[in-house]
């Protein structure tokens, strides 16, 4: 951080800062794709790398962790959990499930992506 920042510049609001990045990146990578098991690893890498790059460009004093799961929708349930010991006032987490109900189409109706981004204050 080369320039002085105000306290508002240092705050990381998950819904304002993180969620739009997750939504945009996963849309860019998966929107026109149909589920293909041979491409999932590439998609996961691309999504995580782009999210990390865009989060770093926020220039906030945070460390980030991004996870991505892509699965074929077969009717089976997916259960996830997360536990963290952190500063509740500064650290945050945002999860985004794609596609959301408003953006479903025939291409992406057979797969689902769950993105999680964690921001921890330095």
Short mmCIF file of N, CA and C in Angstrom, two decimals:
data_model
loop_
_atom_site.label_atom_id
_atom_site.label_comp_id
_atom_site.label_asym_id
_atom_site.label_seq_id
_atom_site.Cartn_x
_atom_site.Cartn_y
_atom_site.Cartn_z
N UNK A 1 0.84 -1.17 0.00
CA UNK A 1 0.00 0.00 0.00
C UNK A 1 0.89 1.23 0.00
N UNK A 2 1.07 1.78 -1.16
CA UNK A 2 1.95 2.92 -1.33
C UNK A 2 1.34 4.21 -0.82
N UNK A 3 0.07 4.38 -0.98
CA UNK A 3 -0.57 5.62 -0.59
C UNK A 3 -1.36 5.43 0.70
N UNK A 4 -1.54 6.52 1.42
CA UNK A 4 -2.32 6.45 2.65
C UNK A 4 -3.77 6.14 2.32
N UNK A 5 -4.37 5.32 3.15
CA UNK A 5 -5.76 4.96 2.94
C UNK A 5 -6.57 5.35 4.16
N UNK A 6 -7.83 5.71 3.94
CA UNK A 6 -8.71 6.01 5.05
C UNK A 6 -9.21 4.70 5.62
N UNK A 7 -9.84 4.74 6.78
CA UNK A 7 -10.34 3.51 7.39
C UNK A 7 -11.41 2.86 6.52
N UNK A 8 -12.18 3.66 5.76
CA UNK A 8 -13.18 3.09 4.85
C UNK A 8 -12.52 2.31 3.72
N UNK A 9 -11.34 2.76 3.29
CA UNK A 9 -10.61 2.06 2.22
C UNK A 9 -10.10 0.71 2.69
N UNK A 10 -9.96 0.53 3.98
CA UNK A 10 -9.40 -0.70 4.52
C UNK A 10 -10.46 -1.76 4.81
N UNK A 11 -11.72 -1.37 4.84
CA UNK A 11 -12.79 -2.29 5.18
C UNK A 11 -13.13 -3.18 3.99
N UNK A 12 -13.28 -4.46 4.25
CA UNK A 12 -13.66 -5.41 3.22
C UNK A 12 -15.10 -5.85 3.48
N UNK A 13 -16.00 -5.38 2.66
CA UNK A 13 -17.41 -5.76 2.75
C UNK A 13 -17.64 -6.91 1.78
N UNK A 14 -17.93 -8.12 2.29
CA UNK A 14 -18.07 -9.28 1.40
C UNK A 14 -19.10 -9.10 0.29
N UNK A 15 -20.24 -8.54 0.60
CA UNK A 15 -21.27 -8.40 -0.43
C UNK A 15 -20.95 -7.30 -1.43
N UNK A 16 -20.25 -6.29 -1.00
CA UNK A 16 -19.91 -5.19 -1.90
C UNK A 16 -18.64 -5.47 -2.70
N UNK A 17 -17.66 -6.10 -2.07
CA UNK A 17 -16.37 -6.28 -2.72
C UNK A 17 -16.15 -7.69 -3.29
N UNK A 18 -16.50 -8.71 -2.52
CA UNK A 18 -16.15 -10.08 -2.91
C UNK A 18 -17.19 -10.72 -3.82
N UNK A 19 -18.46 -10.66 -3.44
CA UNK A 19 -19.49 -11.35 -4.22
C UNK A 19 -19.52 -10.95 -5.70
N UNK A 20 -19.42 -9.65 -6.03
CA UNK A 20 -19.43 -9.30 -7.46
C UNK A 20 -18.26 -9.93 -8.24
N UNK A 21 -17.11 -10.05 -7.60
CA UNK A 21 -15.97 -10.69 -8.25
C UNK A 21 -16.26 -12.16 -8.50
N UNK A 22 -16.75 -12.86 -7.48
CA UNK A 22 -17.05 -14.28 -7.64
C UNK A 22 -18.07 -14.51 -8.74
N UNK A 23 -19.12 -13.72 -8.73
CA UNK A 23 -20.19 -13.87 -9.72
C UNK A 23 -19.67 -13.61 -11.14
N UNK A 24 -18.93 -12.53 -11.31
CA UNK A 24 -18.42 -12.18 -12.64
C UNK A 24 -17.46 -13.23 -13.18
N UNK A 25 -16.53 -13.67 -12.33
CA UNK A 25 -15.52 -14.63 -12.79
C UNK A 25 -16.15 -15.96 -13.16
N UNK A 26 -17.02 -16.49 -12.33
CA UNK A 26 -17.62 -17.79 -12.64
C UNK A 26 -18.51 -17.69 -13.87
N UNK A 27 -19.19 -16.58 -14.05
CA UNK A 27 -19.98 -16.36 -15.27
C UNK A 27 -19.10 -16.36 -16.51
N UNK A 28 -17.99 -15.64 -16.43
CA UNK A 28 -17.08 -15.57 -17.58
C UNK A 28 -16.53 -16.94 -17.96
N UNK A 29 -16.23 -17.77 -16.98
CA UNK A 29 -15.63 -19.07 -17.26
C UNK A 29 -16.66 -20.12 -17.65
N UNK A 30 -17.81 -20.15 -17.00
CA UNK A 30 -18.74 -21.28 -17.18
C UNK A 30 -20.00 -20.98 -17.98
N UNK A 31 -20.32 -19.74 -18.20
CA UNK A 31 -21.62 -19.39 -18.77
C UNK A 31 -21.96 -20.15 -20.05
N UNK A 32 -21.01 -20.30 -20.94
CA UNK A 32 -21.29 -20.95 -22.23
C UNK A 32 -20.88 -22.42 -22.26
N UNK A 33 -20.50 -22.96 -21.11
CA UNK A 33 -20.01 -24.34 -21.06
C UNK A 33 -21.11 -25.32 -20.65
N UNK A 34 -20.97 -26.54 -21.14
CA UNK A 34 -21.78 -27.66 -20.67
C UNK A 34 -20.85 -28.54 -19.86
N UNK A 35 -21.40 -29.25 -18.89
CA UNK A 35 -20.55 -30.06 -18.01
C UNK A 35 -19.72 -31.04 -18.82
N UNK A 36 -18.42 -31.04 -18.56
CA UNK A 36 -17.49 -31.97 -19.20
C UNK A 36 -16.43 -32.30 -18.15
N UNK A 37 -16.46 -33.52 -17.66
CA UNK A 37 -15.56 -33.94 -16.59
C UNK A 37 -14.09 -33.69 -16.93
N UNK A 38 -13.73 -33.80 -18.19
CA UNK A 38 -12.33 -33.62 -18.59
C UNK A 38 -11.89 -32.16 -18.50
N UNK A 39 -12.82 -31.23 -18.41
CA UNK A 39 -12.48 -29.80 -18.35
C UNK A 39 -12.61 -29.19 -16.96
N UNK A 40 -13.17 -29.94 -16.02
CA UNK A 40 -13.46 -29.39 -14.69
C UNK A 40 -12.20 -28.86 -14.00
N UNK A 41 -11.11 -29.61 -14.04
CA UNK A 41 -9.88 -29.16 -13.36
C UNK A 41 -9.39 -27.83 -13.94
N UNK A 42 -9.45 -27.68 -15.26
CA UNK A 42 -9.05 -26.42 -15.89
C UNK A 42 -9.96 -25.27 -15.45
N UNK A 43 -11.25 -25.52 -15.41
CA UNK A 43 -12.20 -24.48 -14.99
C UNK A 43 -11.93 -24.05 -13.56
N UNK A 44 -11.73 -25.02 -12.67
CA UNK A 44 -11.47 -24.71 -11.26
C UNK A 44 -10.22 -23.85 -11.14
N UNK A 45 -9.14 -24.25 -11.81
CA UNK A 45 -7.90 -23.46 -11.76
C UNK A 45 -8.12 -22.05 -12.28
N UNK A 46 -8.80 -21.93 -13.40
CA UNK A 46 -9.03 -20.62 -14.02
C UNK A 46 -9.87 -19.74 -13.10
N UNK A 47 -10.93 -20.29 -12.52
CA UNK A 47 -11.81 -19.53 -11.63
C UNK A 47 -11.04 -19.07 -10.40
N UNK A 48 -10.31 -19.97 -9.75
CA UNK A 48 -9.57 -19.61 -8.54
C UNK A 48 -8.50 -18.56 -8.84
N UNK A 49 -7.76 -18.75 -9.95
CA UNK A 49 -6.70 -17.81 -10.30
C UNK A 49 -7.26 -16.42 -10.59
N UNK A 50 -8.33 -16.35 -11.35
CA UNK A 50 -8.93 -15.04 -11.68
C UNK A 50 -9.50 -14.36 -10.44
N UNK A 51 -10.16 -15.13 -9.58
CA UNK A 51 -10.71 -14.55 -8.35
C UNK A 51 -9.58 -13.99 -7.48
N UNK A 52 -8.49 -14.75 -7.32
CA UNK A 52 -7.38 -14.28 -6.50
C UNK A 52 -6.77 -13.01 -7.09
N UNK A 53 -6.60 -12.97 -8.39
CA UNK A 53 -6.04 -11.79 -9.05
C UNK A 53 -6.93 -10.57 -8.81
N UNK A 54 -8.24 -10.74 -9.00
CA UNK A 54 -9.17 -9.62 -8.82
C UNK A 54 -9.28 -9.19 -7.36
N UNK A 55 -9.23 -10.13 -6.43
CA UNK A 55 -9.27 -9.78 -5.01
C UNK A 55 -8.01 -9.01 -4.63
N UNK A 56 -6.87 -9.42 -5.12
CA UNK A 56 -5.61 -8.72 -4.83
C UNK A 56 -5.65 -7.29 -5.37
N UNK A 57 -6.33 -7.10 -6.50
CA UNK A 57 -6.42 -5.77 -7.10
C UNK A 57 -7.29 -4.81 -6.28
N UNK A 58 -8.02 -5.33 -5.31
CA UNK A 58 -8.77 -4.44 -4.40
C UNK A 58 -7.82 -3.61 -3.55
N UNK A 59 -6.58 -4.11 -3.40
CA UNK A 59 -5.55 -3.42 -2.61
C UNK A 59 -5.99 -3.16 -1.18
N UNK A 60 -6.62 -4.16 -0.61
CA UNK A 60 -7.02 -4.10 0.79
C UNK A 60 -6.00 -4.91 1.59
N UNK A 61 -5.78 -4.59 2.86
CA UNK A 61 -4.79 -5.31 3.66
C UNK A 61 -5.33 -6.66 4.15
N UNK A 62 -5.55 -7.56 3.21
CA UNK A 62 -6.12 -8.87 3.52
C UNK A 62 -5.35 -9.96 2.81
N UNK A 63 -5.36 -11.15 3.40
CA UNK A 63 -4.92 -12.37 2.74
C UNK A 63 -6.19 -13.08 2.32
N UNK A 64 -6.14 -13.77 1.19
CA UNK A 64 -7.34 -14.41 0.66
C UNK A 64 -7.14 -15.91 0.46
N UNK A 65 -8.23 -16.62 0.61
CA UNK A 65 -8.31 -18.04 0.27
C UNK A 65 -9.55 -18.18 -0.60
N UNK A 66 -9.41 -18.85 -1.73
CA UNK A 66 -10.54 -19.09 -2.62
C UNK A 66 -10.65 -20.59 -2.86
N UNK A 67 -11.84 -21.13 -2.68
CA UNK A 67 -12.09 -22.53 -3.01
C UNK A 67 -13.20 -22.60 -4.06
N UNK A 68 -13.14 -23.64 -4.88
CA UNK A 68 -14.11 -23.79 -5.95
C UNK A 68 -14.44 -25.28 -6.10
N UNK A 69 -15.71 -25.59 -6.10
CA UNK A 69 -16.17 -26.94 -6.40
C UNK A 69 -17.13 -26.86 -7.58
N UNK A 70 -16.89 -27.70 -8.56
CA UNK A 70 -17.79 -27.81 -9.71
C UNK A 70 -18.27 -29.24 -9.75
N UNK A 71 -19.59 -29.40 -9.83
CA UNK A 71 -20.12 -30.76 -9.86
C UNK A 71 -21.21 -30.88 -10.90
N UNK A 72 -21.34 -32.07 -11.41
CA UNK A 72 -22.44 -32.37 -12.31
C UNK A 72 -23.69 -32.55 -11.47
N UNK A 73 -24.78 -31.96 -11.92
CA UNK A 73 -26.03 -32.08 -11.17
C UNK A 73 -26.70 -33.41 -11.54
N UNK A 74 -26.74 -34.29 -10.58
CA UNK A 74 -27.34 -35.61 -10.79
C UNK A 74 -28.49 -35.86 -9.84
N UNK A 75 -28.79 -34.89 -9.01
CA UNK A 75 -29.84 -35.07 -8.01
C UNK A 75 -29.27 -35.39 -6.64
N UNK A 76 -27.98 -35.69 -6.56
CA UNK A 76 -27.35 -35.97 -5.27
C UNK A 76 -27.13 -34.66 -4.51
N UNK A 77 -27.16 -34.76 -3.21
CA UNK A 77 -26.98 -33.58 -2.37
C UNK A 77 -25.49 -33.29 -2.18
N UNK A 78 -25.19 -32.04 -1.92
CA UNK A 78 -23.84 -31.63 -1.58
C UNK A 78 -23.92 -30.92 -0.23
N UNK A 79 -23.13 -31.41 0.71
CA UNK A 79 -23.09 -30.80 2.04
C UNK A 79 -21.68 -30.27 2.25
N UNK A 80 -21.57 -29.01 2.63
CA UNK A 80 -20.27 -28.43 2.91
C UNK A 80 -20.32 -27.76 4.27
N UNK A 81 -19.18 -27.57 4.84
CA UNK A 81 -19.09 -26.90 6.13
C UNK A 81 -17.78 -26.15 6.22
N UNK A 82 -17.74 -25.19 7.12
CA UNK A 82 -16.52 -24.42 7.32
C UNK A 82 -16.48 -23.95 8.75
N UNK A 83 -15.32 -23.99 9.32
CA UNK A 83 -15.14 -23.50 10.67
C UNK A 83 -13.87 -22.66 10.69
N UNK A 84 -13.91 -21.55 11.39
CA UNK A 84 -12.75 -20.67 11.44
C UNK A 84 -12.65 -20.01 12.81
N UNK A 85 -11.43 -19.78 13.23
CA UNK A 85 -11.16 -19.01 14.44
C UNK A 85 -10.49 -17.73 13.96
N UNK A 86 -11.22 -16.62 14.03
CA UNK A 86 -10.70 -15.38 13.47
C UNK A 86 -11.30 -14.18 14.15
N UNK A 87 -10.92 -13.01 13.68
CA UNK A 87 -11.45 -11.76 14.20
C UNK A 87 -12.75 -11.46 13.46
N UNK A 88 -13.86 -11.61 14.14
CA UNK A 88 -15.17 -11.45 13.51
C UNK A 88 -15.41 -10.02 13.00
N UNK A 89 -14.70 -9.06 13.53
CA UNK A 89 -14.91 -7.67 13.10
C UNK A 89 -14.13 -7.31 11.85
N UNK A 90 -13.07 -8.05 11.54
CA UNK A 90 -12.24 -7.70 10.38
C UNK A 90 -12.23 -8.77 9.30
N UNK A 91 -12.28 -10.03 9.68
CA UNK A 91 -12.19 -11.12 8.72
C UNK A 91 -13.58 -11.44 8.18
N UNK A 92 -13.63 -12.02 6.98
CA UNK A 92 -14.94 -12.28 6.40
C UNK A 92 -14.89 -13.46 5.43
N UNK A 93 -16.07 -13.94 5.11
CA UNK A 93 -16.20 -15.03 4.15
C UNK A 93 -17.42 -14.73 3.28
N UNK A 94 -17.32 -15.09 2.02
CA UNK A 94 -18.45 -14.94 1.11
C UNK A 94 -18.54 -16.21 0.26
N UNK A 95 -19.73 -16.74 0.17
CA UNK A 95 -19.96 -17.91 -0.67
C UNK A 95 -20.91 -17.53 -1.80
N UNK A 96 -20.65 -18.08 -2.97
CA UNK A 96 -21.50 -17.81 -4.12
C UNK A 96 -21.80 -19.13 -4.81
N UNK A 97 -23.06 -19.41 -5.04
CA UNK A 97 -23.49 -20.62 -5.73
C UNK A 97 -23.94 -20.23 -7.13
N UNK A 98 -23.37 -20.92 -8.12
CA UNK A 98 -23.66 -20.63 -9.52
C UNK A 98 -24.22 -21.87 -10.20
N UNK A 99 -25.17 -21.78 -11.09
CA UNK A 99 -25.87 -20.55 -11.44
C UNK A 99 -26.92 -20.24 -10.39
N UNK A 100 -27.17 -18.97 -10.19
CA UNK A 100 -28.25 -18.64 -9.27
C UNK A 100 -29.57 -18.85 -10.01
N UNK A 101 -30.64 -18.85 -9.29
CA UNK A 101 -31.95 -19.19 -9.86
C UNK A 101 -32.33 -18.30 -11.05
N UNK A 102 -31.88 -17.07 -11.05
CA UNK A 102 -32.27 -16.13 -12.11
C UNK A 102 -31.48 -16.33 -13.41
N UNK A 103 -30.36 -17.03 -13.33
CA UNK A 103 -29.47 -17.13 -14.49
C UNK A 103 -29.38 -18.53 -15.07
N UNK A 104 -30.28 -19.39 -14.74
CA UNK A 104 -30.23 -20.76 -15.26
C UNK A 104 -30.59 -20.77 -16.73
N UNK A 105 -29.87 -21.57 -17.50
CA UNK A 105 -30.23 -21.82 -18.89
C UNK A 105 -29.90 -23.27 -19.21
N UNK A 106 -30.12 -23.68 -20.44
CA UNK A 106 -29.95 -25.09 -20.77
C UNK A 106 -28.51 -25.54 -20.68
N UNK A 107 -27.53 -24.68 -20.96
CA UNK A 107 -26.13 -25.08 -20.87
C UNK A 107 -25.72 -25.41 -19.45
N UNK A 108 -26.05 -24.52 -18.51
CA UNK A 108 -25.52 -24.69 -17.17
C UNK A 108 -26.51 -25.34 -16.20
N UNK A 109 -27.60 -25.85 -16.70
CA UNK A 109 -28.56 -26.47 -15.80
C UNK A 109 -28.09 -27.84 -15.31
N UNK A 110 -27.04 -28.38 -15.90
CA UNK A 110 -26.55 -29.70 -15.52
C UNK A 110 -25.29 -29.64 -14.67
N UNK A 111 -24.85 -28.44 -14.28
CA UNK A 111 -23.71 -28.34 -13.38
C UNK A 111 -23.92 -27.21 -12.40
N UNK A 112 -23.16 -27.29 -11.32
CA UNK A 112 -23.23 -26.28 -10.28
C UNK A 112 -21.82 -25.99 -9.80
N UNK A 113 -21.59 -24.73 -9.46
CA UNK A 113 -20.30 -24.31 -8.94
C UNK A 113 -20.53 -23.62 -7.60
N UNK A 114 -19.73 -24.00 -6.63
CA UNK A 114 -19.79 -23.35 -5.31
C UNK A 114 -18.42 -22.72 -5.06
N UNK A 115 -18.43 -21.40 -4.96
CA UNK A 115 -17.21 -20.63 -4.71
C UNK A 115 -17.24 -20.07 -3.29
N UNK A 116 -16.12 -20.15 -2.63
CA UNK A 116 -15.99 -19.56 -1.30
C UNK A 116 -14.72 -18.73 -1.28
N UNK A 117 -14.83 -17.51 -0.82
CA UNK A 117 -13.66 -16.64 -0.67
C UNK A 117 -13.60 -16.17 0.78
N UNK A 118 -12.43 -16.31 1.35
CA UNK A 118 -12.17 -15.90 2.73
C UNK A 118 -11.19 -14.75 2.69
N UNK A 119 -11.48 -13.69 3.40
CA UNK A 119 -10.57 -12.56 3.53
C UNK A 119 -10.18 -12.41 4.98
N UNK A 120 -8.86 -12.46 5.24
CA UNK A 120 -8.35 -12.33 6.61
C UNK A 120 -7.46 -11.11 6.71
N UNK A 121 -7.78 -10.22 7.61
CA UNK A 121 -7.02 -8.98 7.77
C UNK A 121 -5.58 -9.28 8.15
N UNK A 122 -4.69 -8.50 7.56
CA UNK A 122 -3.26 -8.66 7.86
C UNK A 122 -2.93 -7.85 9.09
#
